[in-house]
């Protein structure tokens, strides 16, 4: 059998075409243009950075070249993404940071997820006028009520304190320069503004920044964010206290409570309750990573409130029951889709913020549970969806003959957006960072904090917003909404083998899993594994698939009973593979979202 080559070779060939001609306007000699060539793959030594954006990758590379370590470079890259990818991430949001320490071999995490304010009520998303839930868009997503207390700056500070060698001031420097000097606008940046035009136009500060003169900045023009440069400079001078205990806390709270809407907008923009003391009370958490063993690899993931680690781990544990590498490709993909549906049913039933609900992490990741769940996987036939959740109770069948019949499941439609960004960094000492951050939807809540140059998240829409809901992801003060973010580090024989992660809301989990399967089971090299077309089965009646996936495998998989719905661009993953000769291969998405940029300090 020919082992799976990605069927999107033509798209891979287009990767470089995401690059821009630099149509520099007069007087822009100082601007920091996005490098002309994006680089989806780089192999070498001395450290590596992979992100979705060349300016951000350049910021991290500058730090590595000047002797900074992986954490210093990760913070510099993330801060630059806050400038050049501001619709996916920034200090108005949150995320999950994972670190491998080359000295100790330890993997540790920081949970910088946004948190519900102390004044939130279960009916926060109910319109008091109608008694009904606000419609998802625009009310729920474009609101103060959806804004969670941001965790990103606290994440950077904790990471630098624990593992960094630079001050926050130094780590913020390249991003501050980028914000001040500007960068060349590409199509993705312009399109993301246009996609949010109505929402940004509803707020004075957002339209001033992103719709100057009533339009999104033109492709090829220079975009500067001086307010954000000032904000970063303030934090460089005064530390994160300026944000959590200083003027920024007051300003964020008043933006949330009294959204800066323009007079002529029709958007209702429900206010939220967040106060400056909610912001002052924010603390990151540092949970243990999840770990699951997959065909001799140790796969480390993120604990709750992310469902990333448990769900990626459960899918892999189910797949481990089968020898995917010896199957025809369509059969391996059928197993991947069915295992995903089973794990998403369990995610829905059991995942939430483990400081508020008892998430059976150990059982969800146990081989006994995976074995029991795999009894429901018919190797020849797709199950009717939704499938029901299992019982991760420690009491599992020895053989599938004893497996109980399960009732039909219920599917919860998640409203997670498709935003977010992932960066992966390594350094010359062998430390590794895998960091996913977000402001939830592309454009977050749509609200830029006046004169501060950054957007606030709308992460609280990730709660199950129905006030009657009593499940693990229901709303509560101080609680963090369930996430799908899945920063991942894979060790083999105790040494780093892969680090990776992806944007994409609830598709993040399947993107990471499919890429691991491509690399570990299906014989692809890392760049092919990242470029390959994707499909995601999140326990829904249809498989969401990229058109290239359906074109390549749709007929064969229809034979198993799978039905497809079209889904453009699932995930824009970044990762690093650690090669046996000691070099690293940094890989970024070649096409999706305009393509990313991967670099190494000393290319070979
Ligand atoms: N809210 C999502 C999560 O935490 C991330 C946003 C997205 O990727 O759309 O999983």
Coordinates of C-alpha atoms and ligand atoms in Angstrom, one line a residue:
X1 CA 0.0 0.0 0.0
X2 CA 1.3 3.4 -0.7
X3 CA 1.7 5.2 2.6
X4 CA -0.2 8.4 2.9
X5 CA 1.1 11.3 1.0
X6 CA -0.8 14.4 1.6
X7 CA -3.2 15.1 -1.2
X8 CA -2.7 18.8 -1.1
X9 CA 0.6 19.0 -2.8
X10 CA -0.6 21.7 -5.0
X11 CA -1.6 23.8 -2.0
X12 CA 1.8 23.2 -0.4
X13 CA 3.4 24.5 -3.6
X14 CA 1.4 27.7 -3.1
X15 CA 2.8 28.2 0.4
X16 CA 5.3 30.9 -0.6
X17 CA 2.6 32.8 -2.4
X18 CA 1.3 33.9 1.0
X19 CA 4.4 36.1 0.9
X20 CA 3.9 39.7 0.0
X21 CA 5.4 42.1 -2.4
X22 CA 6.5 45.0 -0.2
X23 CA 4.8 48.0 -1.6
X24 CA 6.4 50.4 0.8
X25 CA 4.9 53.8 0.9
X26 CA 7.1 56.9 1.1
X27 CA 8.4 57.6 4.5
X28 CA 8.1 54.0 5.7
X29 CA 11.8 53.1 5.6
X30 CA 11.7 52.4 9.3
X31 CA 8.8 50.0 9.1
X32 CA 9.4 46.4 10.1
X33 CA 8.0 44.7 7.0
X34 CA 6.9 41.1 7.2
X35 CA 9.7 39.1 5.6
X36 CA 9.0 38.6 1.9
X37 CA 9.4 34.8 2.1
X38 CA 7.5 32.9 4.6
X39 CA 9.3 29.7 5.5
X40 CA 7.1 26.7 6.3
X41 CA 10.1 24.5 7.2
X42 CA 13.6 25.0 8.6
X43 CA 16.1 22.5 9.9
X44 CA 19.2 23.3 11.9
X45 CA 20.6 23.9 15.3
X46 CA 20.9 26.6 17.9
X47 CA 17.1 27.0 18.6
X48 CA 14.0 27.4 16.5
X49 CA 10.8 29.3 16.4
X50 CA 7.6 28.4 14.6
X51 CA 4.6 30.8 14.5
X52 CA 1.9 31.8 12.1
X53 CA 3.5 35.2 11.4
X54 CA 6.9 36.2 10.1
X55 CA 7.2 39.3 12.3
X56 CA 6.4 37.3 15.4
X57 CA 8.8 34.5 14.4
X58 CA 11.5 37.2 13.8
X59 CA 10.9 38.6 17.3
X60 CA 11.5 35.2 18.9
X61 CA 14.5 34.6 16.6
X62 CA 16.1 37.9 17.7
X63 CA 15.9 36.9 21.3
X64 CA 17.4 33.4 20.6
X65 CA 20.2 34.9 18.6
X66 CA 21.0 37.3 21.4
X67 CA 21.3 34.4 23.9
X68 CA 17.8 34.3 25.3
X69 CA 16.3 30.9 26.0
X70 CA 13.1 29.3 24.8
X71 CA 10.8 31.0 27.4
X72 CA 12.3 34.4 26.7
X73 CA 11.8 33.8 22.9
X74 CA 8.3 32.4 23.4
X75 CA 7.2 35.5 25.3
X76 CA 8.8 37.8 22.7
X77 CA 7.0 35.9 19.9
X78 CA 3.7 35.9 21.8
X79 CA 3.9 39.7 22.4
X80 CA 4.7 40.3 18.7
X81 CA 1.7 38.1 17.8
X82 CA -0.3 40.5 19.9
X83 CA 0.7 43.2 17.4
X84 CA 0.6 41.4 14.1
X85 CA -2.1 38.7 14.9
X86 CA -4.2 40.8 17.2
X87 CA -7.5 39.2 16.2
X88 CA -6.4 35.8 17.5
X89 CA -4.3 36.6 20.6
X90 CA -3.0 39.4 22.9
X91 CA -2.9 40.7 26.4
X92 CA -6.6 40.9 26.4
X93 CA -6.9 37.1 26.3
X94 CA -5.6 33.9 27.8
X95 CA -3.9 30.6 27.0
X96 CA -2.0 27.6 28.0
X97 CA 1.9 27.5 28.2
X98 CA 3.8 24.3 28.3
X99 CA 7.6 24.0 29.1
X100 CA 10.1 21.2 28.8
X101 CA 13.2 21.8 30.9
X102 CA 16.3 20.3 29.4
X103 CA 18.1 20.2 32.7
X104 CA 15.5 18.3 34.7
X105 CA 13.6 16.6 31.9
X106 CA 10.4 17.9 33.5
X107 CA 7.3 19.2 31.7
X108 CA 5.3 21.9 33.4
X109 CA 2.4 24.0 32.4
X110 CA 0.8 27.4 33.1
X111 CA -2.9 27.7 32.9
X112 CA -3.5 31.4 32.0
X113 CA -7.1 30.8 31.0
X114 CA -9.6 33.7 31.3
X115 CA -11.8 33.6 34.4
X116 CA -15.4 34.5 35.0
X117 CA -15.8 37.7 37.2
X118 CA -17.1 37.4 40.7
X119 CA -20.3 39.0 39.8
X120 CA -21.3 36.7 37.0
X121 CA -24.7 34.9 37.3
X122 CA -25.9 31.8 35.7
X123 CA -28.3 33.8 33.5
X124 CA -25.5 36.2 32.4
X125 CA -26.3 35.4 28.7
X126 CA -30.0 35.8 29.1
X127 CA -31.5 38.9 27.6
X128 CA -33.5 40.5 30.5
X129 CA -35.9 42.0 28.0
X130 CA -36.9 38.7 26.3
X131 CA -36.0 36.1 28.9
X132 CA -34.2 34.2 26.1
X133 CA -30.5 33.6 25.6
X134 CA -28.9 36.3 23.6
X135 CA -28.4 35.1 20.0
X136 CA -24.8 33.8 19.6
X137 CA -24.0 36.5 17.1
X138 CA -23.7 39.4 17.4
X139 CA -25.0 39.9 20.9
X140 CA -23.3 37.1 22.9
X141 CA -19.9 37.4 21.2
X142 CA -19.9 41.2 20.9
X143 CA -20.4 42.1 24.5
X144 CA -18.9 43.0 27.9
X145 CA -20.6 40.0 29.5
X146 CA -18.5 37.5 27.4
X147 CA -15.2 39.1 28.5
X148 CA -13.2 36.9 31.0
X149 CA -10.5 38.3 33.2
X150 CA -7.4 38.1 31.0
X151 CA -4.6 35.8 31.9
X152 CA -2.0 36.3 29.2
X153 CA 0.3 38.8 30.9
X154 CA 0.3 36.8 34.1
X155 CA 1.2 33.8 32.1
X156 CA 4.2 35.6 30.5
X157 CA 5.3 36.8 33.9
X158 CA 5.1 33.4 35.5
X159 CA 6.9 31.8 32.6
X160 CA 9.7 34.3 32.7
X161 CA 10.0 34.0 36.5
X162 CA 10.2 30.3 36.4
X163 CA 12.2 29.5 33.3
X164 CA 13.2 32.7 31.6
X165 CA 16.6 34.5 31.7
X166 CA 15.3 37.9 30.6
X167 CA 13.1 40.6 32.2
X168 CA 9.7 41.3 31.0
X169 CA 11.0 44.6 29.7
X170 CA 13.6 42.9 27.5
X171 CA 11.2 40.2 26.3
X172 CA 8.6 42.9 25.2
X173 CA 11.2 45.0 23.4
X174 CA 10.9 43.5 19.8
X175 CA 7.1 43.6 20.0
X176 CA 7.2 47.2 21.2
X177 CA 9.3 48.1 18.2
X178 CA 7.1 46.2 15.9
X179 CA 4.0 48.0 17.2
X180 CA 5.8 51.4 16.9
X181 CA 7.5 50.9 13.5
X182 CA 4.7 48.9 12.0
X183 CA 4.5 46.1 9.6
X184 CA 3.2 45.5 6.1
X185 CA -0.4 44.5 6.0
X186 CA -1.1 41.2 4.3
X187 CA -4.4 39.7 3.1
X188 CA -5.1 37.8 6.2
X189 CA -4.8 40.8 8.4
X190 CA -7.1 42.9 6.2
X191 CA -9.6 40.1 5.7
X192 CA -9.9 39.5 9.5
X193 CA -10.7 43.1 9.9
X194 CA -13.3 43.1 7.1
X195 CA -14.8 39.9 8.6
X196 CA -15.3 42.0 11.8
X197 CA -16.2 45.2 10.2
X198 CA -19.7 45.6 11.7
X199 CA -18.4 44.7 15.2
X200 CA -15.4 46.9 15.1
X201 CA -17.4 49.8 13.6
X202 CA -19.7 49.6 16.7
X203 CA -16.9 50.8 19.0
X204 CA -15.0 54.0 18.7
X205 CA -11.6 52.7 19.8
X206 CA -11.8 49.6 17.6
X207 CA -12.8 51.5 14.5
X208 CA -10.1 54.2 15.1
X209 CA -7.5 51.5 15.2
X210 CA -8.7 49.0 12.6
X211 CA -11.0 51.0 10.3
X212 CA -9.1 54.2 10.0
X213 CA -10.9 56.4 7.5
X214 CA -13.8 53.8 7.4
X215 CA -11.9 51.0 5.8
X216 CA -9.5 48.2 6.8
X217 CA -5.8 49.1 6.0
X218 CA -4.9 48.2 2.5
X219 CA -2.8 45.2 1.7
X220 CA 0.8 46.4 1.4
X221 CA 0.3 49.5 3.6
X222 CA 2.2 49.9 6.9
X223 CA 0.1 49.3 10.1
X224 CA 1.3 50.8 13.3
X225 CA -0.2 50.4 16.8
X226 CA 1.3 53.2 18.8
X227 CA -1.2 52.7 21.7
X228 CA -0.1 49.1 22.1
X229 CA 3.6 50.2 21.9
X230 CA 2.8 52.6 24.8
X231 CA 1.0 49.9 26.7
X232 CA 3.9 47.5 26.3
X233 CA 6.3 50.2 27.4
X234 CA 4.2 50.9 30.5
X235 CA 4.3 47.2 31.4
X236 CA 8.0 47.2 30.7
X237 CA 8.5 50.0 33.1
X238 CA 6.0 49.1 35.8
X239 CA 5.6 45.4 35.4
X240 CA 2.4 43.5 35.2
X241 CA 1.1 45.5 38.2
X242 CA 0.3 48.2 35.7
X243 CA -2.2 45.8 34.2
X244 CA -3.6 43.8 37.2
X245 CA -3.4 46.5 39.9
X246 CA -3.0 49.7 38.0
X247 CA -4.7 52.0 35.5
X248 CA -5.2 49.2 32.9
X249 CA -7.4 47.2 35.4
X250 CA -9.7 50.2 35.8
X251 CA -9.9 50.8 32.1
X252 CA -10.6 47.2 31.2
X253 CA -13.3 47.0 33.9
X254 CA -14.9 50.2 32.6
X255 CA -14.8 49.0 29.0
X256 CA -16.5 45.8 30.1
X257 CA -19.1 47.5 32.2
X258 CA -19.7 50.4 29.8
X259 CA -18.8 49.3 26.3
X260 CA -17.5 52.2 24.2
X261 CA -20.2 51.9 21.6
X262 CA -20.5 54.5 18.9
X263 CA -23.8 56.5 18.7
X264 CA -24.9 55.1 15.4
X265 CA -24.4 51.4 16.0
X266 CA -27.4 49.0 16.1
X267 CA -25.6 46.3 18.0
X268 CA -27.0 45.9 21.5
X269 CA -23.6 45.0 23.2
X270 CA -24.7 43.7 26.6
X271 CA -22.4 45.0 29.4
X272 CA -20.5 42.7 31.8
X273 CA -19.9 42.9 35.6
X274 CA -16.1 42.7 35.7
X275 CA -14.5 45.0 38.3
X276 CA -10.9 46.1 38.8
X277 CA -10.7 43.9 41.8
X278 CA -11.7 40.8 39.7
X279 CA -8.6 41.7 37.7
X280 CA -6.4 42.2 40.7
X281 CA -7.5 38.8 42.0
X282 CA -6.5 36.9 38.9
X283 CA -3.8 34.2 39.3
X284 CA -2.5 31.7 36.9
X285 CA -2.6 28.1 37.9
X286 CA 0.2 25.6 37.3
X287 CA -1.4 22.2 36.9
X288 CA 0.5 19.0 36.1
X289 CA 0.4 18.1 32.5
X290 CA -1.7 15.2 31.3
X291 CA 0.3 12.3 30.0
X292 CA -0.6 9.4 27.9
X293 CA 1.6 6.7 26.3
X294 CA 1.2 6.3 22.6
X295 CA 3.2 3.5 20.8
X296 CA 6.3 4.2 22.9
X297 CA 5.8 8.0 23.0
X298 CA 4.9 10.0 26.1
X299 CA 2.3 12.6 24.9
X300 CA 2.0 15.5 27.4
X301 CA -1.0 17.7 27.2
X302 CA -3.0 20.4 29.0
X303 CA -5.2 19.6 32.1
X304 CA -8.5 21.1 32.7
X305 CA -10.0 23.6 32.2
X306 CA -8.7 22.6 28.9
X307 CA -10.2 19.4 27.5
X308 CA -7.2 19.3 25.1
X309 CA -5.0 16.9 27.1
X310 CA -7.6 14.4 28.1
X311 CA -9.4 14.3 24.7
X312 CA -6.2 14.0 22.6
X313 CA -5.0 11.4 25.0
X314 CA -8.3 9.4 24.9
X315 CA -8.4 9.4 21.1
X316 CA -4.8 8.2 21.0
X317 CA -5.5 5.5 23.6
X318 CA -8.4 4.2 21.6
X319 CA -6.4 4.3 18.4
X320 CA -3.5 2.4 20.1
X321 CA -5.8 -0.7 20.2
X322 CA -5.4 -0.9 16.4
X323 CA -2.4 -1.2 14.1
X324 CA -3.2 1.8 12.0
X325 CA 0.1 1.6 10.2
X326 CA -0.8 -1.7 8.5
X327 CA -4.3 -0.7 7.5
X328 CA -5.3 0.8 4.2
X329 CA -5.4 4.6 4.6
X330 CA -9.1 5.0 4.5
X331 CA -9.5 2.4 7.2
X332 CA -7.0 4.2 9.4
X333 CA -8.9 7.4 8.9
X334 CA -12.2 5.7 9.7
X335 CA -10.7 4.6 13.0
X336 CA -9.5 8.1 13.7
X337 CA -12.9 9.6 13.0
X338 CA -14.8 7.0 15.2
X339 CA -12.3 7.3 18.1
X340 CA -12.7 11.0 18.0
X341 CA -16.5 10.9 18.2
X342 CA -16.3 8.6 21.3
X343 CA -13.8 10.9 23.0
X344 CA -15.8 14.0 22.2
X345 CA -18.8 12.4 23.8
X346 CA -16.8 12.0 27.0
X347 CA -15.3 15.5 26.7
X348 CA -18.8 16.9 26.7
X349 CA -20.0 14.8 29.6
X350 CA -17.0 15.2 31.9
X351 CA -14.8 18.2 31.1
X352 CA -14.9 21.5 32.9
X353 CA -12.9 23.5 35.3
X354 CA -11.5 20.9 37.7
X355 CA -11.4 23.5 40.6
X356 CA -15.2 23.4 40.4
X357 CA -16.1 20.0 39.1
X358 CA -14.5 16.6 39.6
X359 CA -13.1 15.8 36.1
X360 CA -12.0 12.1 36.1
X361 CA -8.7 12.9 34.4
X362 CA -6.9 9.7 35.3
X363 CA -9.8 7.5 34.2
X364 CA -10.4 9.4 31.0
X365 CA -6.7 8.7 30.2
X366 CA -6.7 5.1 31.4
X367 CA -6.1 2.2 29.0
X368 CA -9.0 0.3 30.6
X369 CA -11.4 3.0 29.7
X370 CA -10.0 3.3 26.2
X371 CA -10.3 -0.5 25.7
X372 CA -13.9 -0.4 26.8
X373 CA -14.7 2.6 24.5
X374 CA -13.0 0.9 21.6
X375 CA -15.6 -2.0 21.9
X376 CA -18.0 0.5 20.3
X377 CA -15.7 1.1 17.4
X378 CA -16.9 -1.0 14.4
X379 CA -13.9 -1.3 12.1
X380 CA -16.2 -1.5 9.1
X381 CA -19.1 0.9 9.9
X382 CA -19.5 4.4 11.2
X383 CA -21.7 4.6 14.3
X384 CA -24.8 6.7 14.3
X385 CA -23.9 10.0 15.8
X386 CA -24.1 11.4 18.4
X387 CA -22.7 8.5 20.4
X388 CA -23.2 8.4 24.1
X389 CA -20.6 9.1 26.7
X390 CA -18.9 6.2 28.5
X391 CA -18.4 5.5 32.2
X392 CA -14.9 6.4 33.2
X393 CA -15.4 4.8 36.6
X394 CA -12.4 2.4 36.9
X395 CA -14.6 -0.6 36.3
X396 CA -14.0 -1.8 32.8
X397 CA -14.8 -4.8 30.7
X398 CA -12.1 -7.4 30.1
X399 CA -13.5 -8.3 26.7
X400 CA -15.8 -6.6 24.3
X401 CA -18.3 -9.5 24.6
X402 CA -19.1 -8.1 28.0
X403 CA -19.5 -4.5 26.8
X404 CA -22.9 -3.0 27.6
X405 CA -25.1 -1.6 25.0
X406 CA -25.1 2.1 25.2
X407 CA -28.0 4.4 24.5
X408 CA -27.8 7.0 21.8
X409 CA -25.9 10.1 22.8
X410 CA -26.8 13.8 22.8
X411 CA -24.7 16.2 20.9
X412 CA -23.9 19.6 22.3
X413 CA -23.1 22.1 19.6
X414 CA -20.2 24.1 20.8
X415 CA -19.9 27.7 19.8
X416 CA -16.2 27.9 20.0
X417 CA -14.7 30.1 17.4
X418 CA -12.0 29.3 15.0
X419 CA -9.4 31.7 16.1
X420 CA -6.4 31.4 18.4
X421 CA -2.7 30.9 17.6
X422 CA 0.0 28.4 18.6
X423 CA 3.7 29.0 18.8
X424 CA 6.5 26.5 19.3
X425 CA 10.0 27.4 20.4
X426 CA 13.2 25.5 21.3
X427 CA 16.6 26.8 22.3
X428 CA 20.2 25.8 22.1
X429 CA 20.1 24.2 25.5
X430 CA 17.3 21.9 24.5
X431 CA 14.4 23.7 26.4
X432 CA 11.1 23.6 24.6
X433 CA 7.9 25.8 24.8
X434 CA 4.6 24.8 23.3
X435 CA 2.1 27.7 23.8
X436 CA -1.4 28.2 22.6
X437 CA -3.1 31.6 23.2
X438 CA -6.3 33.2 22.2
X439 CA -8.9 36.0 22.6
X440 CA -11.5 33.3 21.6
X441 CA -13.3 34.4 18.4
X442 CA -11.4 36.1 15.6
X443 CA -11.6 39.7 16.9
X444 CA -12.6 38.6 20.4
X445 CA -15.3 40.8 21.8
X446 CA -14.7 43.4 19.2
X447 CA -13.8 45.9 21.9
X448 CA -10.4 47.6 21.9
X449 CA -9.6 49.1 25.3
X450 CA -9.6 52.9 24.7
X451 CA -6.1 54.3 24.0
X452 CA -4.5 50.9 24.9
X453 CA -4.4 49.2 21.5
X454 CA -5.5 45.7 22.4
X455 CA -8.8 43.8 22.0
X456 CA -10.6 42.1 24.9
X457 CA -11.5 38.5 24.7
X458 CA -15.0 36.9 24.5
X459 CA -13.9 33.7 26.1
X460 CA -16.9 33.3 28.5
X461 CA -18.9 32.2 25.5
X462 CA -17.1 28.9 25.9
X463 CA -19.2 28.1 29.0
X464 CA -22.4 26.2 28.5
X465 CA -24.4 29.3 28.6
X466 CA -27.9 27.8 29.3
X467 CA -28.8 29.0 32.8
X468 CA -30.5 25.6 33.5
X469 CA -27.3 23.7 32.7
X470 CA -25.9 21.8 35.5
X471 CA -23.1 20.1 33.6
X472 CA -19.3 20.4 34.2
X473 CA -19.0 23.5 32.0
X474 CA -21.8 25.6 33.6
X475 CA -21.3 29.2 34.5
X476 CA -20.0 30.1 38.0
X477 CA -18.1 33.1 39.5
X478 CA -14.3 32.6 39.4
X479 CA -14.7 29.6 37.1
X480 CA -12.7 29.1 33.8
X481 CA -14.6 28.0 30.7
X482 CA -13.7 24.7 29.2
X483 CA -11.1 25.0 26.4
X484 CA -10.0 22.9 23.6
X485 CA -6.5 24.3 23.4
X486 CA -4.0 21.5 23.2
X487 CA -0.3 22.6 23.4
X488 CA 1.5 19.3 23.2
X489 CA 5.0 18.0 23.8
X490 CA 5.9 14.4 22.9
X491 CA 8.9 12.6 24.4
X492 CA 10.5 9.5 23.1
X493 CA 12.9 7.6 25.4
X494 CA 12.6 10.6 27.7
X495 CA 13.8 13.1 25.1
X496 CA 11.8 15.6 23.1
X497 CA 10.5 14.2 19.9
X498 CA 7.8 16.6 18.9
X499 CA 6.2 19.8 20.1
X500 CA 3.1 21.1 18.5
X501 CA -0.3 22.8 18.7
X502 CA -3.0 24.5 16.7
X503 CA -5.7 27.1 16.6
X504 CA -9.2 26.2 15.7
X505 CA -11.6 26.0 18.6
X506 CA -12.9 22.5 19.2
X507 CA -11.1 21.3 16.0
X508 CA -7.8 21.9 17.8
X509 CA -8.0 18.5 19.4
X510 CA -8.5 16.6 16.2
X511 CA -5.9 18.7 14.4
X512 CA -3.2 17.8 16.9
X513 CA -4.3 14.2 17.0
X514 CA -4.5 13.8 13.2
X515 CA -1.1 15.3 12.9
X516 CA 0.4 12.9 15.5
X517 CA -1.3 10.0 13.7
X518 CA 0.1 11.2 10.3
X519 CA 3.6 11.5 11.8
X520 CA 3.7 8.4 14.0
X521 CA 1.5 5.9 12.3
X522 CA 1.1 6.9 8.7
X523 CA 4.7 7.4 7.7
X524 CA 4.6 11.1 6.9
X525 CA 7.4 13.4 7.7
X526 CA 6.4 16.4 9.8
X527 CA 5.9 18.9 7.0
X528 CA 3.6 16.5 5.2
X529 CA 1.8 15.7 8.4
X530 CA 1.1 19.4 8.9
X531 CA 0.2 20.1 5.3
X532 CA -2.1 17.1 4.9
X533 CA -5.8 17.7 4.4
X534 CA -7.9 17.4 7.6
X535 CA -11.2 16.2 8.9
X536 CA -12.8 16.4 12.3
X537 CA -15.5 14.3 13.8
X538 CA -16.7 16.0 17.0
X539 CA -19.6 13.6 17.6
X540 CA -21.8 15.2 15.1
X541 CA -23.9 13.7 12.4
X542 CA -21.4 14.7 9.7
X543 CA -17.6 14.8 9.5
X544 CA -16.4 18.4 9.0
X545 CA -13.7 18.1 6.3
X546 CA -11.6 20.3 4.2
X547 CA -12.6 20.0 0.5
X548 CA -9.2 18.4 -0.3
X549 CA -9.9 15.7 2.3
X550 CA -13.3 15.0 0.9
X551 CA -11.9 14.9 -2.6
X552 CA -9.2 12.4 -1.6
X553 CA -11.0 10.1 0.9
X554 CA -14.7 11.0 0.7
X555 CA -15.8 8.2 -1.5
X556 CA -13.8 5.5 0.4
X557 CA -15.1 6.8 3.7
X558 CA -18.7 7.1 2.5
X559 CA -18.4 3.3 2.1
X560 CA -18.2 3.1 5.9
X561 CA -21.2 5.4 6.2
X562 CA -19.5 8.7 6.9
X563 CA -21.1 11.8 5.6
X564 CA -19.3 15.1 5.1
X565 CA -19.8 18.8 5.5
X566 CA -17.4 21.2 4.0
X567 CA -15.2 23.1 6.4
X568 CA -12.5 25.4 5.1
X569 CA -9.0 25.5 6.7
X570 CA -9.0 23.3 9.8
X571 CA -6.1 24.5 12.0
X572 CA -2.9 26.4 11.2
X573 CA -0.6 24.3 13.2
X574 CA 3.0 25.0 14.2
X575 CA 5.5 22.5 15.6
X576 CA 9.1 21.4 16.0
X577 CA 10.5 17.9 15.5
X578 CA 13.7 17.0 17.3
X579 CA 15.7 14.8 14.9
X580 CA 18.0 11.9 15.9
X581 CA 21.1 13.8 14.9
X582 CA 20.5 16.6 17.4
X583 CA 19.1 19.1 14.9
X584 CA 15.6 20.5 15.0
X585 CA 13.0 20.8 12.2
X586 CA 10.7 23.7 12.7
X587 CA 7.5 23.4 10.8
X588 CA 4.7 25.9 10.2
X589 CA 1.5 25.7 8.3
X590 CA 2.3 26.1 4.6
X591 CA -1.1 27.4 3.3
X592 CA -3.9 27.8 5.8
X593 CA -4.4 31.3 7.1
X594 CA -1.9 32.6 4.6
X595 CA 0.9 30.3 5.9
X596 CA 3.2 30.6 8.9
X597 CA 6.9 31.0 9.4
X598 CA 9.4 28.6 10.9
X599 CA 13.1 29.4 11.4
X600 CA 16.2 28.0 13.1
X601 CA 19.1 29.9 14.4
X602 CA 21.7 28.0 12.5
X603 CA 20.2 26.4 9.4
X604 CA 21.7 23.3 7.9
Ligands
LIG1 N1 -12.1 29.4 22.9 C1 -11.4 28.4 22.3 C2 -10.8 27.4 23.3 O1 -10.4 27.8 24.3 C3 -10.2 29.0 21.5 C4 -10.7 29.9 20.5 C5 -10.7 29.3 19.2 O2 -9.7 28.6 18.9 O3 -11.6 29.6 18.4 O4 -10.7 26.3 23.0

